[in-house]
Coordinates of N, CA and C in Angstrom, one line a residue:
M1 N 29.0 -3.0 -24.1 CA 29.7 -2.9 -22.9 C 30.4 -4.2 -22.5
A2 N 29.7 -5.3 -22.9 CA 30.2 -6.6 -22.4 C 31.6 -7.0 -22.7
K3 N 32.1 -6.6 -23.9 CA 33.4 -6.9 -24.3 C 34.5 -6.4 -23.3
G4 N 34.2 -5.3 -22.7 CA 35.2 -4.7 -21.8 C 34.9 -4.9 -20.3
N5 N 34.0 -5.9 -20.0 CA 33.6 -6.0 -18.6 C 34.4 -6.9 -17.7
F6 N 35.4 -7.6 -18.2 CA 36.1 -8.5 -17.4 C 36.8 -7.8 -16.2
A7 N 37.5 -6.7 -16.5 CA 38.2 -5.9 -15.5 C 37.3 -5.4 -14.4
P8 N 36.2 -4.7 -14.7 CA 35.3 -4.3 -13.6 C 34.6 -5.5 -12.9
A9 N 34.3 -6.5 -13.6 CA 33.7 -7.7 -13.0 C 34.7 -8.4 -12.0
L10 N 35.9 -8.5 -12.4 CA 36.9 -9.1 -11.6 C 37.1 -8.2 -10.3
A11 N 37.2 -6.9 -10.5 CA 37.4 -6.0 -9.4 C 36.2 -6.2 -8.4
D12 N 35.0 -6.4 -8.9 CA 33.9 -6.6 -7.9 C 34.0 -7.9 -7.2
V13 N 34.4 -9.0 -7.9 CA 34.6 -10.3 -7.3 C 35.6 -10.2 -6.2
L14 N 36.8 -9.6 -6.5 CA 37.9 -9.5 -5.6 C 37.6 -8.7 -4.3
V15 N 36.6 -7.9 -4.4 CA 36.1 -7.2 -3.1 C 35.7 -8.2 -2.1
H16 N 35.1 -9.3 -2.6 CA 34.5 -10.3 -1.7 C 35.5 -11.4 -1.3
E17 N 36.6 -11.5 -2.0 CA 37.5 -12.6 -1.9 C 38.6 -12.4 -0.8
G18 N 38.9 -11.2 -0.5 CA 39.9 -10.9 0.5 C 41.4 -11.1 0.1
G19 N 42.3 -10.9 1.0 CA 43.7 -11.0 0.7 C 44.3 -12.4 1.0
Y20 N 45.5 -12.4 1.5 CA 46.2 -13.7 1.7 C 45.9 -14.2 3.1
T21 N 45.5 -15.5 3.2 CA 45.3 -16.1 4.5 C 45.9 -17.5 4.5
A22 N 46.4 -18.0 5.7 CA 46.9 -19.3 5.7 C 46.5 -20.0 7.1
D23 N 45.2 -19.9 7.4 CA 44.7 -20.5 8.6 C 44.7 -22.0 8.4
P24 N 45.5 -22.7 9.3 CA 45.6 -24.2 9.1 C 44.3 -24.9 9.4
R25 N 43.3 -24.2 9.9 CA 42.0 -24.9 10.2 C 41.1 -24.9 8.9
D26 N 41.5 -24.2 7.9 CA 40.8 -24.1 6.6 C 41.3 -25.1 5.6
P27 N 40.5 -26.1 5.3 CA 41.0 -27.2 4.3 C 41.5 -26.6 3.0
G28 N 40.9 -25.4 2.6 CA 41.2 -24.8 1.3 C 42.7 -24.3 1.3
N29 N 43.3 -24.1 2.4 CA 44.6 -23.6 2.5 C 45.7 -24.7 2.4
W30 N 45.3 -26.0 2.3 CA 46.2 -27.1 2.2 C 46.2 -27.7 0.8
T31 N 47.3 -28.1 0.3 CA 47.4 -28.6 -1.1 C 46.6 -29.9 -1.2
G32 N 46.4 -30.6 -0.1 CA 45.6 -31.8 -0.2 C 44.1 -31.6 -0.1
G33 N 43.7 -30.3 0.1 CA 42.3 -30.0 0.2 C 41.6 -30.6 1.5
K34 N 42.5 -30.9 2.5 CA 42.0 -31.5 3.7 C 42.9 -30.9 4.9
R35 N 42.3 -30.6 6.0 CA 43.0 -30.0 7.1 C 44.2 -31.0 7.5
G36 N 45.4 -30.4 7.5 CA 46.6 -31.2 7.9 C 47.1 -32.1 6.8
A37 N 46.5 -32.0 5.6 CA 47.0 -32.9 4.5 C 47.8 -32.0 3.5
G38 N 48.9 -32.6 3.0 CA 49.7 -31.9 2.0 C 50.5 -30.7 2.6
V39 N 50.6 -29.6 1.9 CA 51.4 -28.5 2.4 C 50.5 -27.3 2.6
L40 N 50.7 -26.6 3.7 CA 49.9 -25.4 4.0 C 50.5 -24.2 3.1
K41 N 49.7 -23.8 2.1 CA 50.1 -22.7 1.2 C 49.2 -21.5 1.3
G42 N 48.0 -21.7 1.8 CA 47.1 -20.6 2.0 C 46.2 -20.3 0.8
T43 N 45.5 -19.2 0.9 CA 44.6 -18.7 -0.1 C 44.8 -17.2 -0.3
K44 N 44.9 -16.8 -1.6 CA 45.1 -15.4 -1.9 C 44.1 -14.9 -2.9
K45 N 43.3 -13.9 -2.5 CA 42.2 -13.4 -3.4 C 41.4 -14.5 -4.0
G46 N 41.0 -15.5 -3.2 CA 40.2 -16.5 -3.7 C 40.9 -17.7 -4.4
I47 N 42.2 -17.6 -4.6 CA 43.0 -18.6 -5.3 C 43.5 -19.5 -4.1
S48 N 43.0 -20.7 -4.0 CA 43.4 -21.6 -2.9 C 44.4 -22.7 -3.2
A49 N 45.1 -23.1 -2.2 CA 46.1 -24.2 -2.4 C 45.4 -25.5 -2.8
A50 N 44.2 -25.7 -2.3 CA 43.4 -26.9 -2.6 C 43.1 -27.0 -4.1
A51 N 42.8 -25.8 -4.7 CA 42.4 -25.8 -6.1 C 43.6 -25.7 -7.0
F52 N 44.7 -25.1 -6.5 CA 45.9 -24.9 -7.3 C 47.1 -25.3 -6.5
P53 N 47.3 -26.6 -6.3 CA 48.4 -27.1 -5.4 C 49.8 -26.9 -6.0
H54 N 49.8 -26.7 -7.3 CA 51.1 -26.5 -7.9 C 51.7 -25.0 -7.9
L55 N 50.8 -24.1 -7.4 CA 51.2 -22.7 -7.4 C 51.8 -22.3 -6.0
D56 N 52.6 -21.3 -6.1 CA 53.1 -20.6 -4.9 C 52.1 -19.5 -4.6
I57 N 51.1 -19.9 -3.8 CA 49.9 -19.0 -3.6 C 50.3 -17.6 -3.1
K58 N 51.2 -17.5 -2.1 CA 51.5 -16.3 -1.5 C 52.2 -15.3 -2.5
A59 N 53.0 -15.9 -3.4 CA 53.8 -15.1 -4.3 C 53.0 -14.7 -5.6
L60 N 51.8 -15.1 -5.7 CA 51.0 -14.7 -6.9 C 50.8 -13.2 -7.0
N61 N 51.0 -12.7 -8.2 CA 50.8 -11.3 -8.4 C 49.5 -11.0 -9.0
D62 N 49.1 -9.8 -9.2 CA 47.8 -9.4 -9.6 C 47.5 -9.9 -11.1
N63 N 48.5 -9.8 -11.9 CA 48.3 -10.3 -13.3 C 48.1 -11.8 -13.4
Q64 N 48.8 -12.6 -12.6 CA 48.6 -14.0 -12.5 C 47.2 -14.4 -12.0
I65 N 46.8 -13.6 -11.0 CA 45.5 -13.9 -10.4 C 44.4 -13.6 -11.4
A66 N 44.5 -12.5 -12.1 CA 43.6 -12.1 -13.2 C 43.5 -13.2 -14.2
E67 N 44.6 -13.7 -14.7 CA 44.6 -14.7 -15.7 C 43.9 -16.0 -15.3
I68 N 44.1 -16.3 -14.0 CA 43.5 -17.5 -13.5 C 42.0 -17.4 -13.5
Y69 N 41.5 -16.2 -13.0 CA 40.1 -15.9 -13.0 C 39.5 -15.9 -14.5
R70 N 40.3 -15.3 -15.4 CA 39.8 -15.2 -16.8 C 39.7 -16.6 -17.4
A71 N 40.7 -17.5 -17.2 CA 40.7 -18.8 -17.8 C 39.7 -19.8 -17.1
R72 N 39.7 -19.7 -15.8 CA 38.9 -20.7 -15.1 C 37.4 -20.4 -15.0
Y73 N 37.1 -19.1 -15.0 CA 35.7 -18.7 -14.8 C 35.1 -17.9 -16.0
W74 N 35.8 -16.7 -16.3 CA 35.2 -15.8 -17.3 C 35.1 -16.4 -18.7
V75 N 36.1 -17.1 -19.1 CA 36.0 -17.8 -20.4 C 34.9 -18.9 -20.4
K76 N 34.9 -19.6 -19.3 CA 33.9 -20.7 -19.3 C 32.5 -20.3 -19.3
I77 N 32.2 -19.1 -18.7 CA 30.8 -18.6 -18.7 C 30.6 -17.7 -20.0
R78 N 31.6 -17.6 -20.8 CA 31.5 -16.8 -22.0 C 31.1 -15.4 -21.7
G79 N 31.8 -14.8 -20.7 CA 31.5 -13.5 -20.2 C 31.5 -12.4 -21.2
D80 N 32.4 -12.5 -22.3 CA 32.4 -11.5 -23.3 C 31.2 -11.5 -24.2
E81 N 30.4 -12.5 -24.1 CA 29.2 -12.7 -25.0 C 27.9 -12.4 -24.2
L82 N 27.9 -12.6 -22.9 CA 26.7 -12.4 -22.1 C 26.4 -10.9 -22.0
P83 N 25.2 -10.5 -21.9 CA 24.8 -9.1 -21.7 C 25.4 -8.5 -20.5
A84 N 25.7 -7.2 -20.5 CA 26.2 -6.5 -19.3 C 25.3 -6.8 -18.1
G85 N 25.9 -6.9 -17.0 CA 25.2 -7.2 -15.7 C 25.0 -8.7 -15.6
V86 N 24.4 -9.4 -16.6 CA 24.3 -10.8 -16.5 C 25.6 -11.5 -16.5
D87 N 26.6 -10.9 -17.1 CA 28.0 -11.4 -17.1 C 28.5 -11.4 -15.7
L88 N 28.3 -10.3 -14.9 CA 28.8 -10.2 -13.6 C 28.1 -11.2 -12.6
S89 N 26.7 -11.3 -12.7 CA 26.0 -12.2 -11.8 C 26.4 -13.6 -12.1
T90 N 26.7 -14.0 -13.3 CA 27.1 -15.4 -13.7 C 28.5 -15.6 -13.3
F91 N 29.4 -14.6 -13.4 CA 30.8 -14.8 -13.1 C 30.9 -14.9 -11.6
D92 N 30.4 -14.0 -10.8 CA 30.5 -14.1 -9.3 C 29.9 -15.4 -8.7
Y93 N 28.8 -15.8 -9.2 CA 28.2 -17.0 -8.8 C 29.1 -18.2 -9.1
G94 N 29.6 -18.2 -10.3 CA 30.5 -19.2 -10.7 C 31.8 -19.3 -9.8
V95 N 32.3 -18.2 -9.5 CA 33.5 -18.1 -8.6 C 33.2 -18.7 -7.3
N96 N 32.0 -18.3 -6.7 CA 31.6 -18.6 -5.4 C 31.1 -20.1 -5.2
S97 N 30.4 -20.6 -6.2 CA 29.8 -21.9 -6.1 C 30.0 -22.8 -7.3
G98 N 30.8 -22.5 -8.2 CA 31.1 -23.3 -9.4 C 30.4 -22.9 -10.6
V99 N 31.2 -22.9 -11.7 CA 30.7 -22.4 -13.0 C 29.4 -23.2 -13.5
S100 N 29.4 -24.5 -13.3 CA 28.3 -25.3 -13.7 C 27.0 -25.0 -13.0
R101 N 27.1 -24.8 -11.7 CA 25.9 -24.4 -10.9 C 25.4 -23.1 -11.4
S102 N 26.3 -22.1 -11.5 CA 25.8 -20.8 -12.0 C 25.2 -20.8 -13.3
A103 N 25.8 -21.6 -14.3 CA 25.3 -21.7 -15.6 C 23.9 -22.4 -15.6
K104 N 23.7 -23.4 -14.8 CA 22.5 -24.1 -14.7 C 21.4 -23.2 -14.2
D105 N 21.6 -22.4 -13.2 CA 20.6 -21.5 -12.7 C 20.3 -20.4 -13.7
L106 N 21.3 -20.0 -14.5 CA 21.1 -19.0 -15.5 C 20.2 -19.6 -16.6
Q107 N 20.4 -20.9 -16.9 CA 19.6 -21.6 -17.9 C 18.2 -21.8 -17.5
R108 N 18.0 -22.0 -16.2 CA 16.7 -22.2 -15.6 C 15.9 -20.9 -15.8
V109 N 16.6 -19.8 -15.5 CA 16.0 -18.5 -15.6 C 15.6 -18.2 -17.0
L110 N 16.4 -18.5 -17.9 CA 16.2 -18.2 -19.4 C 15.3 -19.3 -20.0
Q111 N 15.0 -20.4 -19.3 CA 14.2 -21.4 -19.8 C 14.7 -22.1 -21.1
V112 N 16.0 -22.4 -21.0 CA 16.7 -23.2 -22.0 C 17.1 -24.5 -21.4
A113 N 17.7 -25.4 -22.3 CA 18.2 -26.7 -21.8 C 19.2 -26.5 -20.7
V114 N 19.0 -27.2 -19.6 CA 19.9 -27.1 -18.5 C 21.0 -28.2 -18.5
D115 N 22.2 -27.7 -18.9 CA 23.4 -28.7 -18.9 C 24.6 -28.1 -18.2
G116 N 24.5 -26.9 -17.7 CA 25.7 -26.3 -17.0 C 26.8 -25.8 -17.9
I117 N 26.5 -25.8 -19.2 CA 27.5 -25.2 -20.1 C 26.9 -24.1 -20.9
V118 N 27.5 -22.9 -20.8 CA 27.0 -21.7 -21.5 C 27.4 -21.9 -23.0
G119 N 26.4 -22.2 -23.8 CA 26.6 -22.4 -25.2 C 25.8 -21.4 -26.0
P120 N 25.7 -21.6 -27.3 CA 25.0 -20.6 -28.2 C 23.5 -20.4 -27.8
A121 N 22.8 -21.4 -27.4 CA 21.4 -21.2 -27.1 C 21.3 -20.4 -25.8
T122 N 22.1 -20.6 -24.9 CA 22.1 -19.8 -23.6 C 22.4 -18.3 -23.9
I123 N 23.4 -18.1 -24.7 CA 23.8 -16.7 -25.1 C 22.7 -16.0 -25.8
L124 N 22.1 -16.7 -26.8 CA 21.0 -16.1 -27.6 C 19.8 -15.8 -26.7
A125 N 19.5 -16.7 -25.8 CA 18.3 -16.4 -24.9 C 18.7 -15.3 -23.9
A126 N 19.9 -15.2 -23.5 CA 20.3 -14.1 -22.6 C 20.2 -12.8 -23.3
K127 N 20.6 -12.7 -24.5 CA 20.6 -11.5 -25.3 C 19.2 -11.1 -25.6
S128 N 18.2 -12.0 -25.7 CA 16.9 -11.7 -26.0 C 16.0 -11.3 -24.8
A129 N 16.5 -11.6 -23.6 CA 15.8 -11.4 -22.4 C 16.0 -10.0 -21.8
D130 N 15.2 -9.6 -20.9 CA 15.4 -8.3 -20.2 C 16.5 -8.5 -19.2
P131 N 17.6 -7.9 -19.3 CA 18.8 -8.1 -18.4 C 18.4 -7.9 -17.0
R132 N 17.6 -6.9 -16.7 CA 17.3 -6.6 -15.3 C 16.5 -7.8 -14.7
A133 N 15.6 -8.3 -15.4 CA 14.8 -9.4 -14.9 C 15.7 -10.7 -14.8
T134 N 16.6 -10.9 -15.7 CA 17.5 -12.0 -15.6 C 18.4 -11.9 -14.4
I135 N 19.0 -10.7 -14.2 CA 19.9 -10.6 -13.0 C 19.1 -10.8 -11.7
K136 N 18.0 -10.3 -11.6 CA 17.2 -10.5 -10.3 C 16.8 -11.9 -10.1
A137 N 16.4 -12.6 -11.2 CA 16.0 -14.0 -11.0 C 17.2 -14.9 -10.8
H138 N 18.3 -14.6 -11.4 CA 19.5 -15.4 -11.3 C 20.0 -15.3 -9.8
C139 N 20.1 -14.0 -9.3 CA 20.5 -13.8 -8.0 C 19.5 -14.4 -7.0
G140 N 18.3 -14.4 -7.3 CA 17.3 -15.1 -6.4 C 17.5 -16.6 -6.3
R141 N 17.8 -17.2 -7.5 CA 18.1 -18.6 -7.5 C 19.4 -18.9 -6.7
R142 N 20.3 -18.1 -6.8 CA 21.6 -18.2 -6.1 C 21.3 -18.2 -4.6
M143 N 20.5 -17.3 -4.1 CA 20.1 -17.2 -2.7 C 19.4 -18.5 -2.3
S144 N 18.5 -19.0 -3.1 CA 17.8 -20.2 -2.7 C 18.8 -21.4 -2.5
F145 N 19.8 -21.5 -3.4 CA 20.8 -22.5 -3.2 C 21.6 -22.3 -1.9
L146 N 22.0 -21.1 -1.7 CA 22.8 -20.9 -0.5 C 22.0 -21.2 0.8
K147 N 20.7 -20.8 0.8 CA 19.9 -21.1 2.0 C 19.7 -22.6 2.2
S148 N 19.9 -23.4 1.2 CA 19.7 -24.9 1.3 C 20.9 -25.5 1.9
L149 N 22.0 -24.8 2.0 CA 23.3 -25.4 2.6 C 23.2 -25.6 4.1
A150 N 23.8 -26.6 4.6 CA 23.8 -26.9 6.0 C 24.5 -25.9 6.8
I151 N 25.5 -25.2 6.2 CA 26.3 -24.1 6.9 C 25.7 -22.7 6.7
W152 N 24.5 -22.7 6.2 CA 23.8 -21.4 6.1 C 23.8 -20.6 7.4
N153 N 23.5 -21.2 8.5 CA 23.3 -20.5 9.8 C 24.7 -19.8 10.2
T154 N 25.8 -20.4 9.7 CA 27.1 -19.9 10.1 C 27.5 -18.8 9.1
F155 N 27.3 -19.0 7.9 CA 27.8 -18.0 6.9 C 26.8 -17.2 6.1
G156 N 25.5 -17.5 6.4 CA 24.4 -17.0 5.6 C 24.4 -15.5 5.5
K157 N 24.6 -14.8 6.6 CA 24.6 -13.3 6.5 C 25.6 -12.7 5.6
G158 N 26.8 -13.3 5.6 CA 27.9 -12.8 4.8 C 27.6 -13.1 3.3
W159 N 27.1 -14.3 3.1 CA 26.7 -14.7 1.7 C 25.7 -13.9 1.1
S160 N 24.6 -13.6 1.9 CA 23.5 -12.8 1.4 C 23.9 -11.4 1.1
R161 N 24.8 -10.9 1.9 CA 25.4 -9.5 1.7 C 26.1 -9.5 0.4
R162 N 26.9 -10.5 0.1 CA 27.7 -10.6 -1.1 C 26.7 -10.6 -2.3
V163 N 25.7 -11.5 -2.3 CA 24.7 -11.6 -3.4 C 24.0 -10.2 -3.6
A164 N 23.6 -9.6 -2.5 CA 22.9 -8.3 -2.6 C 23.8 -7.3 -3.3
N165 N 25.1 -7.2 -2.9 CA 26.0 -6.3 -3.6 C 26.3 -6.6 -5.0
V166 N 26.4 -7.9 -5.4 CA 26.5 -8.3 -6.8 C 25.3 -7.9 -7.6
E167 N 24.1 -8.2 -7.0 CA 22.9 -7.9 -7.8 C 22.8 -6.4 -8.0
A168 N 23.1 -5.6 -7.0 CA 23.0 -4.2 -7.1 C 24.0 -3.6 -8.2
K169 N 25.2 -4.1 -8.1 CA 26.3 -3.7 -9.0 C 25.9 -4.1 -10.5
A170 N 25.4 -5.3 -10.6 CA 25.0 -5.8 -12.0 C 23.8 -5.0 -12.5
L171 N 22.9 -4.7 -11.7 CA 21.7 -3.9 -12.1 C 22.2 -2.4 -12.4
S172 N 23.2 -1.9 -11.7 CA 23.6 -0.6 -12.0 C 24.2 -0.4 -13.4
W173 N 24.7 -1.5 -14.0 CA 25.2 -1.5 -15.3 C 24.2 -1.4 -16.4
V174 N 22.9 -1.7 -16.1 CA 21.9 -1.7 -17.1 C 20.6 -0.9 -16.7
S175 N 20.7 -0.1 -15.6 CA 19.6 0.6 -15.1 C 19.8 2.1 -15.0
S176 N 18.7 2.8 -15.0 CA 18.7 4.2 -14.7 C 18.7 4.5 -13.2
K177 N 19.0 5.7 -12.9 CA 19.0 6.0 -11.4 C 17.6 5.8 -10.9
A178 N 16.5 6.2 -11.6 CA 15.2 6.1 -11.2 C 14.8 4.6 -11.0
Q179 N 15.3 3.7 -11.8 CA 15.0 2.3 -11.7 C 15.7 1.7 -10.4
L180 N 16.9 2.1 -10.2 CA 17.6 1.7 -9.0 C 17.0 2.2 -7.7
E181 N 16.5 3.4 -7.7 CA 15.8 3.9 -6.6 C 14.5 3.2 -6.3
A182 N 13.8 2.8 -7.4 CA 12.6 2.1 -7.3 C 12.9 0.7 -6.7
D183 N 13.9 0.1 -7.2 CA 14.3 -1.3 -6.7 C 14.7 -1.2 -5.2
A184 N 15.4 -0.2 -4.8 CA 15.8 0.0 -3.4 C 14.5 0.1 -2.6
K185 N 13.6 0.9 -3.0 CA 12.3 1.1 -2.2 C 11.5 -0.2 -2.1
A186 N 11.5 -0.9 -3.2 CA 10.7 -2.2 -3.2 C 11.3 -3.2 -2.2
A187 N 12.7 -3.2 -2.2 CA 13.4 -4.1 -1.3 C 13.2 -3.7 0.2
R188 N 13.2 -2.4 0.4 CA 13.0 -1.8 1.7 C 11.6 -2.1 2.2
D189 N 10.6 -1.9 1.3 CA 9.2 -2.1 1.7 C 9.0 -3.6 2.1
K190 N 9.6 -4.5 1.3 CA 9.5 -5.9 1.6 C 10.1 -6.2 3.0
A191 N 11.3 -5.6 3.3 CA 12.0 -5.9 4.5 C 11.1 -5.4 5.7
V192 N 10.5 -4.3 5.5 CA 9.6 -3.7 6.6 C 8.4 -4.7 6.8
A193 N 7.8 -5.1 5.7 CA 6.6 -6.0 5.8 C 7.0 -7.3 6.5
Q194 N 8.1 -7.9 6.0 CA 8.5 -9.1 6.6 C 9.0 -9.0 8.0
G195 N 9.6 -7.9 8.4 CA 10.0 -7.6 9.8 C 8.7 -7.5 10.7
S196 N 7.7 -6.9 10.1 CA 6.4 -6.8 10.9 C 5.8 -8.2 11.1
G197 N 5.9 -9.0 10.1 CA 5.4 -10.3 10.2 C 6.1 -11.2 11.2
A198 N 7.4 -11.0 11.3 CA 8.2 -11.7 12.2 C 7.9 -11.3 13.7
A199 N 7.7 -10.0 13.8 CA 7.4 -9.4 15.1 C 6.0 -9.9 15.6
V200 N 5.1 -10.1 14.7 CA 3.8 -10.6 15.1 C 3.9 -12.0 15.5
G201 N 4.8 -12.8 14.8 CA 4.9 -14.2 15.1 C 5.6 -14.4 16.5
T202 N 6.5 -13.6 16.8 CA 7.2 -13.7 18.1 C 6.5 -13.1 19.3
G203 N 5.7 -12.1 19.0 CA 5.1 -11.3 20.0 C 3.7 -11.8 20.3
G204 N 2.9 -12.3 19.3 CA 1.6 -12.6 19.5 C 1.2 -14.0 19.1
G205 N 2.2 -14.9 18.9 CA 1.9 -16.2 18.4 C 1.7 -16.2 16.9
I206 N 1.2 -17.3 16.4 CA 1.1 -17.5 15.0 C -0.2 -16.7 14.5
G207 N -1.2 -16.6 15.3 CA -2.4 -16.0 14.8 C -3.6 -16.4 15.6
V208 N -4.5 -15.5 15.9 CA -5.6 -15.8 16.7 C -6.4 -16.9 16.2
D209 N -6.6 -17.0 14.9 CA -7.4 -18.0 14.3 C -6.8 -19.4 14.4
Q210 N -5.5 -19.4 14.6 CA -4.8 -20.7 14.7 C -4.6 -21.1 16.2
A211 N -4.8 -20.3 17.1 CA -4.6 -20.6 18.5 C -5.2 -21.9 19.0
P212 N -6.5 -22.1 18.7 CA -7.2 -23.4 19.1 C -6.4 -24.6 18.7
D213 N -5.8 -24.6 17.5 CA -5.1 -25.7 17.0 C -3.8 -26.0 17.8
L214 N -3.3 -25.0 18.5 CA -2.1 -25.2 19.3 C -2.4 -25.6 20.8
A215 N -3.7 -25.5 21.2 CA -4.0 -25.8 22.5 C -3.7 -27.2 22.9
G216 N -3.1 -27.4 24.0 CA -2.8 -28.8 24.5 C -1.5 -29.4 23.9
L217 N -0.9 -28.7 23.0 CA 0.3 -29.2 22.5 C 1.5 -29.0 23.4
P218 N 2.5 -29.8 23.4 CA 3.7 -29.6 24.3 C 4.3 -28.3 23.9
V219 N 5.0 -27.7 24.9 CA 5.6 -26.4 24.6 C 6.7 -26.5 23.5
W220 N 7.4 -27.5 23.5 CA 8.5 -27.6 22.5 C 7.9 -27.7 21.0
V221 N 6.7 -28.3 20.9 CA 6.0 -28.3 19.6 C 5.6 -26.9 19.2
I222 N 5.0 -26.2 20.1 CA 4.6 -24.8 19.8 C 5.8 -24.0 19.4
V223 N 6.9 -24.1 20.2 CA 8.1 -23.3 19.9 C 8.6 -23.7 18.5
A224 N 8.6 -25.0 18.1 CA 9.0 -25.4 16.8 C 8.1 -24.8 15.7
I225 N 6.8 -24.8 15.9 CA 5.9 -24.3 14.9 C 6.1 -22.8 14.7
V226 N 6.2 -22.1 15.8 CA 6.5 -20.6 15.7 C 7.8 -20.4 15.0
A227 N 8.8 -21.1 15.4 CA 10.1 -20.9 14.7 C 10.1 -21.2 13.2
A228 N 9.3 -22.2 12.9 CA 9.2 -22.5 11.4 C 8.5 -21.4 10.7
V229 N 7.7 -20.6 11.3 CA 7.0 -19.5 10.7 C 7.9 -18.2 10.7
V230 N 8.5 -18.0 11.9 CA 9.2 -16.7 12.1 C 10.6 -16.7 11.5
I231 N 11.4 -17.8 11.6 CA 12.8 -17.8 11.2 C 12.9 -17.4 9.7
P232 N 12.1 -18.1 8.8 CA 12.1 -17.7 7.4 C 11.8 -16.2 7.2
L233 N 10.9 -15.6 7.9 CA 10.6 -14.2 7.8 C 11.8 -13.4 8.2
V234 N 12.4 -13.8 9.3 CA 13.6 -13.0 9.8 C 14.7 -13.0 8.7
I235 N 14.9 -14.2 8.1 CA 15.9 -14.4 7.1 C 15.6 -13.5 5.9
R236 N 14.3 -13.5 5.5 CA 13.9 -12.7 4.3 C 14.0 -11.2 4.6
T237 N 13.7 -10.8 5.9 CA 13.9 -9.4 6.3 C 15.3 -9.0 6.2
I238 N 16.3 -9.8 6.7 CA 17.7 -9.5 6.6 C 18.1 -9.4 5.1
V239 N 17.7 -10.3 4.3 CA 18.1 -10.4 2.9 C 17.6 -9.1 2.2
N240 N 16.4 -8.8 2.4 CA 15.8 -7.6 1.7 C 16.4 -6.3 2.2
A241 N 16.7 -6.3 3.5 CA 17.3 -5.1 4.1 C 18.7 -4.9 3.4
Q242 N 19.4 -6.0 3.3 CA 20.8 -5.9 2.6 C 20.6 -5.5 1.2
R243 N 19.6 -6.0 0.5 CA 19.4 -5.6 -0.9 C 19.1 -4.1 -1.0
A244 N 18.2 -3.7 -0.1 CA 17.8 -2.3 -0.1 C 19.0 -1.3 0.1
Q245 N 19.9 -1.7 1.0 CA 21.1 -0.9 1.3 C 22.0 -0.9 0.1
A246 N 22.2 -2.1 -0.5 CA 23.1 -2.1 -1.7 C 22.6 -1.4 -2.9
L247 N 21.3 -1.5 -3.1 CA 20.6 -0.8 -4.2 C 20.6 0.7 -4.0
A248 N 20.4 1.1 -2.8 CA 20.4 2.6 -2.5 C 21.8 3.1 -2.7
S249 N 22.8 2.3 -2.4 CA 24.2 2.8 -2.6 C 24.5 3.0 -4.0
V250 N 24.2 2.0 -4.9 CA 24.5 2.2 -6.3 C 23.6 3.3 -7.0
A251 N 22.4 3.4 -6.4 CA 21.5 4.5 -7.0 C 22.1 5.9 -6.7
K252 N 22.7 6.0 -5.5 CA 23.3 7.3 -5.1 C 24.4 7.6 -6.0
E253 N 25.2 6.6 -6.5 CA 26.3 6.8 -7.3 C 26.0 7.0 -8.8
A254 N 24.8 6.6 -9.1 CA 24.4 6.6 -10.6 C 24.2 8.0 -11.1

């Protein structure tokens, strides 16, 4: 299947990239890559003036856009050689955060030398591994990276929804309906458990056995401790709820 996957993989990527925008507040829309610098040409289906200053962004047609994605991302990740599903997770991650970063996280999952270049060793390891496990682990590493970014609080919910949808779509290429339904249930069960943990943290403190340790501490310290416990649980709840929804959707279509 991998040889013919560029078209469906690109279609899935473009779902998340949107149409034409020319918001002057967005540095990506300027040829100089900085707000107010160069010429305001905008971004179309993920092709930005900052990355392609020589192009007439608004006038790009679908064929031109496809060729840019093929040359700049698909060929570099060797998409035609990666297993089905793994090609999509690597492609979309590369488009969103850079080919090298996507390749490095794939190599970490496959436990091969990490150099950010998809070469013969990476391809061989990918073909030898369970594609479902590779996809899940690769998307998991992608989420860890996104959570580490300073702007996670602003864009995190949209990013995690994108990763959930990509993971589900990639898994749908290599999974049975029963497997997808089981994946959706597992994600849903995790979301419920994590949501319950967050509720306990906000409603009843951190735990009865820990209450004496908090006695006498300033209120702001207690709030910070509770937040440190609860916020990660809330984030995990949202992420797994999104995963469950995406997986249930592809299972329904399978």
